C-alpha positions as MATLAB code, in Angstrom:
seq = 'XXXXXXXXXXXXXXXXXXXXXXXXXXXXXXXXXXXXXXXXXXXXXXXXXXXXXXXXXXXXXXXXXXXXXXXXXXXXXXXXXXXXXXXXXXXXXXXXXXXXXXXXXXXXXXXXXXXXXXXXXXXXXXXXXX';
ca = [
      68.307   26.680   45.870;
      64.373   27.508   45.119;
      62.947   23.878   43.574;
      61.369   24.480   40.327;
      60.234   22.042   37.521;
      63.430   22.389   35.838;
      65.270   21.389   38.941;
      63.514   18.136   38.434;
      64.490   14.786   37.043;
      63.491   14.942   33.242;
      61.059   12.208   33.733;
      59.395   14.297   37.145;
      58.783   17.815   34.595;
      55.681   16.770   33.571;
      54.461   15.578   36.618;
      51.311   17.177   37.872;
      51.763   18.629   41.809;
      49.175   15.758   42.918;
      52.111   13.261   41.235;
      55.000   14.800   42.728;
      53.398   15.059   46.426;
      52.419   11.600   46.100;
      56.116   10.290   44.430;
      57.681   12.219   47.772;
      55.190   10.441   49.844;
      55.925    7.228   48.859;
      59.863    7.967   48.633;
      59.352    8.686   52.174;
      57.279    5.430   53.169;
      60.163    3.770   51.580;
      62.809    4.986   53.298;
      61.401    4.184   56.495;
      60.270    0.725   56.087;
      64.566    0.396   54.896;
      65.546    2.101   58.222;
      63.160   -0.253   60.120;
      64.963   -3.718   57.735;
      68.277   -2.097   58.611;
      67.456   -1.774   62.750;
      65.745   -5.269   62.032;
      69.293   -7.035   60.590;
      71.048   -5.860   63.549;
      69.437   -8.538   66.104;
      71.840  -11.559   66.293;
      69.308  -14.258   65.305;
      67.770  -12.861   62.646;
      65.424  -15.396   60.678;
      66.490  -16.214   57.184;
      63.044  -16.272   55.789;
      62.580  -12.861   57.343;
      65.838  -11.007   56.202;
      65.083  -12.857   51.846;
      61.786  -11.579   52.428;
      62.785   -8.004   53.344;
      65.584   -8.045   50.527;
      63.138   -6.214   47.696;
      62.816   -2.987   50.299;
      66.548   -2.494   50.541;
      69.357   -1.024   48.108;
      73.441   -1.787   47.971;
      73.337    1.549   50.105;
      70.741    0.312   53.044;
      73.020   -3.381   52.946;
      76.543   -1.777   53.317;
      74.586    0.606   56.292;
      73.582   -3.002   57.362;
      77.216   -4.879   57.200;
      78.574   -1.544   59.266;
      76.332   -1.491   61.966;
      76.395   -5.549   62.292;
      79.916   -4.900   62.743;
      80.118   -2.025   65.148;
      78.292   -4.475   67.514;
      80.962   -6.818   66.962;
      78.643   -9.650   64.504;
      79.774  -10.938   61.491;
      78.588   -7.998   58.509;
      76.636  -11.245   57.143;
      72.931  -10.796   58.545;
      72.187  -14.313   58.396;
      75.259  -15.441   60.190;
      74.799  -14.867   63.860;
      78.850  -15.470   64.676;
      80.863  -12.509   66.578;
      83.563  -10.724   65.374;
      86.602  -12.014   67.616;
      90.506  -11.356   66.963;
      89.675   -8.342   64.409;
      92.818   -7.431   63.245;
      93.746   -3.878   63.318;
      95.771   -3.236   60.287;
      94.519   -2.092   56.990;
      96.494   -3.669   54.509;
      96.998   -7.606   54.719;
     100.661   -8.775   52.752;
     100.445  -12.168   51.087;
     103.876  -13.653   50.832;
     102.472  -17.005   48.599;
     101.076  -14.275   45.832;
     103.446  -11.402   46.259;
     100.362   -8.974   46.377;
      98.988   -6.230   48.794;
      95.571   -6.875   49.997;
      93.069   -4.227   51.552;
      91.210   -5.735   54.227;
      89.222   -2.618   55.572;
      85.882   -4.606   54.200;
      86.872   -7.999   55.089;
      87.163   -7.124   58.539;
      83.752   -6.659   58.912;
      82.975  -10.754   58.656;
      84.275  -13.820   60.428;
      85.330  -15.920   57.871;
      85.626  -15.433   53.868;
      82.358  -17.378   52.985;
      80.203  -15.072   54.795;
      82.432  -12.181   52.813;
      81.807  -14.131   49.651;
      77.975  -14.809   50.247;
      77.689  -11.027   51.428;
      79.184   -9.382   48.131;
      77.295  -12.220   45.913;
      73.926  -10.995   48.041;
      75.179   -7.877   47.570;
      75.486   -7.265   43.913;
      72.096   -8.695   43.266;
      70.263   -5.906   45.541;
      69.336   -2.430   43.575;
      71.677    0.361   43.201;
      69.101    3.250   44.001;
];
C-alpha cells in the first residue's frame, strides 16, 4: 500500500516532510547501533560496564534477539554471565512431582542456572517495550 499522511501514526500527520525524513533517519541510526549491542553481547567476556552502558539503546525485542543468539552458541542467555550451556535438556515441558504442576522450560533452557534466568527477566522487564 501507497504511504500517505493518513497512513501515519496520529502524532507523525502533522509532521512536515523535513520531520518525517529526519524521524526515519534517526529510526534507522537506531536500529543499527541495536544490531551492533546485539553482535556486541554475543562475545563470551563481555564487560559489565560495557553491556549497563549499552542497555538505554536496546528494547525487550533487541534483549530476547540477544538471550537467543547467546544461546545458539551454546552461552548462558545472561550476557554478563560468560558460563556455557552444558547438559541442555531436550524436552519442553519439565513435571514437578513436589508441586504437582507442569512447567514450560522452552525459555529456561536458554541459561545455566535459575539466577541468571531470574536476573535476565528482572533486566528484562526494566528495558523499553518499543
Amino acid at each position: 500500500s501507497k504511504l500517505t499522511r493518513k497512513n501515519l501514526p496520529k502524532r507523525a500527520q502533522n509532521f512536515s516532510k523535513e520531520q518525517l525524513l529526519q524521524a526515519m533517519k534517526k529510526n534507522k541510526e537506531c536500529t543499527v547501533k541495536a544490531q551492533s549491542i546485539v553482535e556486541q553481547c554475543l562475545e563470551k567476556d563481555l564487560e559489565q560496564n560495557t553491556f549497563i552502558s549499552s542497555l538505554k539503546d536496546i528494547n525487550q525485542c533487541h534483549y530476547d534477539d540477544i538471550v537467543q543468539e547467546r544461546a545458539i552458541l551454546s552461552l548462558c542467555g545472561y550476557p554478563v554471565c560468560s558460563e556455557e550451556l552444558k547438559n541442555v535438556p531436550k524436552k519442553q515441558f519439565q513435571i514437578s512431582t513436589h508441586s504437582n504442576k507442569v512447567y514450560d522450560i522452552t525459555e529456561r533452557k536458554n541459561f545455566c542456572s535459575n539466577q541468571c534466568f531470574r536476573a535476565s527477566n528482572y533486566l528484562k522487564i526494566q528495558l523499553l517495550t518499543s
